[in-house]
């Protein structure tokens, strides 16, 4: 039996008269990595917020397979297999790193022993073993990002939505993150939707890219197709990127 596809169809989101998303559609299949790029304020985070129930739709729908999930509460959507990270890291600063990840596993129904085993395994996979007993507040920003990804994975999601996961990372950390994220779809069968401003990361990581500007999709396709699209060059990448 095939796994369900996550779809946003003609999504409209408005904030006090401002149309933040204007008829945006997107599909994400299990095992696929899709990147969302575009200028600041183009609607990227708003689309993830819409998919995960953080904002109300003024039009369109979000479906998971044949089930409409738009209108459900964020926790109910999370329990259906959608996990996300946020632009602003949301760790428990006075808990240790392993406790942070363990808490996420517990919140999704794991027993205490299983939750700790899951947390330790994920910290190992993300290269955070040495930080396991450190407080969340003591971590570098890049390490906090990785812990947040571990927390999201602790829910064993079918779809993982990451908002700026490489923010605050140096080149070596970003390279390690790229390899970790690239392996996730094959390892776990999940679909990955990612927002990031690191174009080197996005061009190498994503199977497909979708470009937003002013709340609308202006281009979609492979990295090579997108980087040469005239509307993308004008709105976002700049003429030099098209020849990089």
XYZ file of C-alpha atoms in Angstrom:
244
model
C 0.000 0.000 0.000
C 1.439 3.359 -1.034
C 1.986 6.015 1.603
C -0.170 9.162 1.457
C 1.013 12.353 -0.208
C 0.906 15.652 1.651
C -0.745 18.341 -0.478
C -1.443 22.033 -0.166
C -3.980 23.097 -2.789
C -4.690 26.739 -3.713
C -3.842 27.866 -0.188
C -4.766 31.405 0.792
C -3.701 32.981 4.098
C -4.560 36.549 5.078
C -3.391 38.716 7.972
C -5.530 41.812 8.634
C -6.165 42.353 4.951
C -2.653 41.368 3.809
C -2.657 38.276 1.572
C 0.430 36.381 2.748
C -0.312 33.366 0.526
C -2.307 33.715 -2.658
C -3.325 30.394 -4.170
C -0.155 28.398 -3.423
C -0.120 24.670 -4.154
C 2.548 22.154 -3.187
C 2.849 18.363 -3.055
C 5.303 16.342 -0.978
C 5.647 12.584 -1.359
C 7.310 10.170 1.073
C 11.001 9.785 0.244
C 11.189 13.196 -1.417
C 13.073 16.368 -0.487
C 11.397 19.596 -1.580
C 12.912 23.009 -0.923
C 11.052 26.292 -0.509
C 13.063 29.375 -1.429
C 12.260 33.012 -1.989
C 12.899 36.491 -0.602
C 12.132 37.351 3.004
C 8.404 37.885 3.398
C 7.514 35.740 0.390
C 5.331 33.374 2.423
C 7.614 30.381 3.011
C 7.207 30.087 6.780
C 3.537 30.989 6.460
C 3.062 27.970 4.188
C 4.636 25.645 6.761
C 2.497 27.283 9.440
C -0.580 26.656 7.300
C 0.321 23.015 6.696
C 0.908 22.371 10.410
C -2.210 24.198 11.612
C -0.466 27.220 13.122
C -2.477 29.656 10.991
C -5.998 29.486 9.635
C -6.630 29.206 5.903
C -8.762 31.809 4.163
C -9.010 29.519 1.146
C -7.779 26.239 -0.270
C -7.022 23.048 1.634
C -4.306 20.856 3.126
C -4.725 17.108 2.683
C -2.833 14.019 3.780
C -3.811 11.292 1.358
C -7.591 11.481 1.119
C -7.960 13.182 4.511
C -8.396 16.948 4.836
C -6.252 18.177 7.722
C -6.681 21.934 7.326
C -8.753 23.124 10.267
C -7.315 20.546 12.678
C -5.383 21.645 15.751
C -1.563 21.599 15.473
C -1.245 18.727 17.958
C -3.743 16.612 16.024
C -1.835 17.275 12.800
C 1.432 16.339 14.534
C -0.096 13.048 15.694
C -0.910 12.242 12.060
C 2.808 12.210 11.306
C 3.867 15.809 10.612
C 6.818 17.219 12.568
C 8.458 20.604 12.181
C 11.183 22.913 13.382
C 10.885 26.671 13.836
C 12.914 29.697 12.739
C 13.435 30.519 16.420
C 14.839 27.529 18.309
C 12.486 26.275 21.018
C 14.551 24.136 23.365
C 14.046 23.679 27.100
C 17.146 25.589 28.162
C 17.268 24.210 31.728
C 17.025 20.587 30.574
C 19.906 18.555 29.234
C 20.181 17.795 25.538
C 19.148 14.167 25.998
C 16.221 15.237 28.186
C 15.091 17.663 25.462
C 14.926 14.898 22.880
C 13.520 12.373 25.343
C 10.678 14.784 26.187
C 9.705 14.938 22.525
C 9.567 11.135 22.317
C 7.507 10.950 25.521
C 5.067 13.508 24.126
C 4.362 11.172 21.233
C 3.583 8.166 23.391
C 6.919 6.422 23.951
C 7.617 4.850 27.329
C 10.407 6.239 29.497
C 13.009 3.611 28.578
C 12.144 3.664 24.867
C 12.146 7.470 24.826
C 15.648 7.626 26.282
C 16.913 4.999 23.841
C 15.410 6.979 20.961
C 16.986 10.194 22.238
C 20.457 8.663 22.536
C 20.214 7.083 19.080
C 19.177 10.369 17.461
C 21.916 12.318 19.225
C 24.421 9.809 17.887
C 23.032 10.113 14.354
C 23.288 13.900 14.526
C 26.781 13.928 16.035
C 25.658 15.233 19.400
C 26.746 12.361 21.686
C 29.270 14.541 23.500
C 26.609 17.148 24.257
C 24.031 14.729 25.689
C 24.412 15.821 29.325
C 24.903 19.537 28.665
C 22.109 22.019 29.299
C 20.231 23.314 26.280
C 21.151 26.876 27.223
C 24.882 26.104 26.959
C 24.840 25.015 23.319
C 26.018 26.965 20.319
C 23.276 28.115 17.985
C 24.239 25.499 15.408
C 24.040 22.702 17.982
C 20.676 23.971 19.179
C 19.470 23.645 15.603
C 20.608 20.042 15.466
C 18.917 19.242 18.776
C 15.688 20.690 17.434
C 15.929 18.387 14.415
C 16.506 15.451 16.769
C 13.408 16.473 18.730
C 11.350 16.542 15.549
C 12.654 13.116 14.502
C 11.799 11.695 17.937
C 8.165 11.742 16.842
C 9.036 9.283 14.020
C 7.261 11.535 11.495
C 6.053 10.654 8.017
C 6.803 14.245 6.970
C 9.428 16.584 8.398
C 9.188 20.338 7.788
C 12.333 22.304 8.612
C 12.499 26.103 8.783
C 16.055 27.438 8.394
C 17.858 24.385 9.853
C 21.298 25.612 8.725
C 20.947 29.084 10.276
C 23.887 29.874 12.540
C 25.996 26.949 11.329
C 29.540 27.207 10.027
C 30.581 25.575 6.748
C 31.603 22.270 8.367
C 28.361 22.046 10.359
C 26.310 22.828 7.263
C 28.107 20.129 5.276
C 27.446 17.569 8.008
C 23.802 18.653 8.152
C 23.463 18.239 4.385
C 24.606 14.622 4.553
C 22.333 13.904 7.522
C 19.262 15.380 5.848
C 20.006 13.815 2.465
C 19.982 10.357 4.052
C 16.703 10.753 5.960
C 14.205 9.966 3.174
C 15.884 6.663 2.342
C 16.524 5.746 5.981
C 13.069 6.608 7.266
C 10.835 6.838 4.212
C 9.786 10.342 5.197
C 9.082 13.370 3.042
C 11.219 16.424 3.813
C 10.154 20.029 3.191
C 12.904 22.529 3.908
C 13.279 26.306 3.944
C 16.765 27.757 3.981
C 18.622 30.770 2.596
C 21.817 28.776 2.047
C 21.508 28.264 -1.698
C 24.505 25.930 -1.832
C 22.778 23.634 0.635
C 19.415 23.845 -1.108
C 20.722 23.277 -4.620
C 22.646 20.179 -3.550
C 20.073 18.722 -1.161
C 16.656 19.127 -2.745
C 15.086 16.904 -5.376
C 12.774 19.766 -6.330
C 12.617 23.465 -5.530
C 9.592 25.746 -5.351
C 10.092 29.490 -5.374
C 7.701 31.938 -3.708
C 7.521 35.703 -4.150
C 4.808 37.976 -2.766
C 2.790 34.969 -1.625
C 2.704 33.228 -5.009
C 4.651 30.436 -6.665
C 6.810 31.905 -9.420
C 8.761 28.772 -10.361
C 9.081 25.084 -9.547
C 11.304 22.292 -10.786
C 14.790 20.865 -10.425
C 17.592 22.995 -9.011
C 18.989 23.502 -12.505
C 15.599 24.542 -13.906
C 14.901 26.928 -11.057
C 18.276 28.658 -11.033
C 17.840 29.543 -14.728
C 14.208 30.630 -14.537
C 13.971 34.337 -15.530
C 11.452 35.185 -12.796
C 13.666 33.610 -10.137
C 16.763 35.401 -11.350
C 14.911 38.709 -11.219
C 13.171 38.151 -7.891
C 15.726 36.323 -5.849
C 18.918 34.676 -7.052
C 20.453 37.444 -9.115
C 22.064 37.150 -12.494
C 25.340 35.718 -11.151
C 23.563 32.663 -9.663
C 22.177 31.671 -13.041
C 25.714 31.169 -14.340
C 27.194 29.623 -11.188
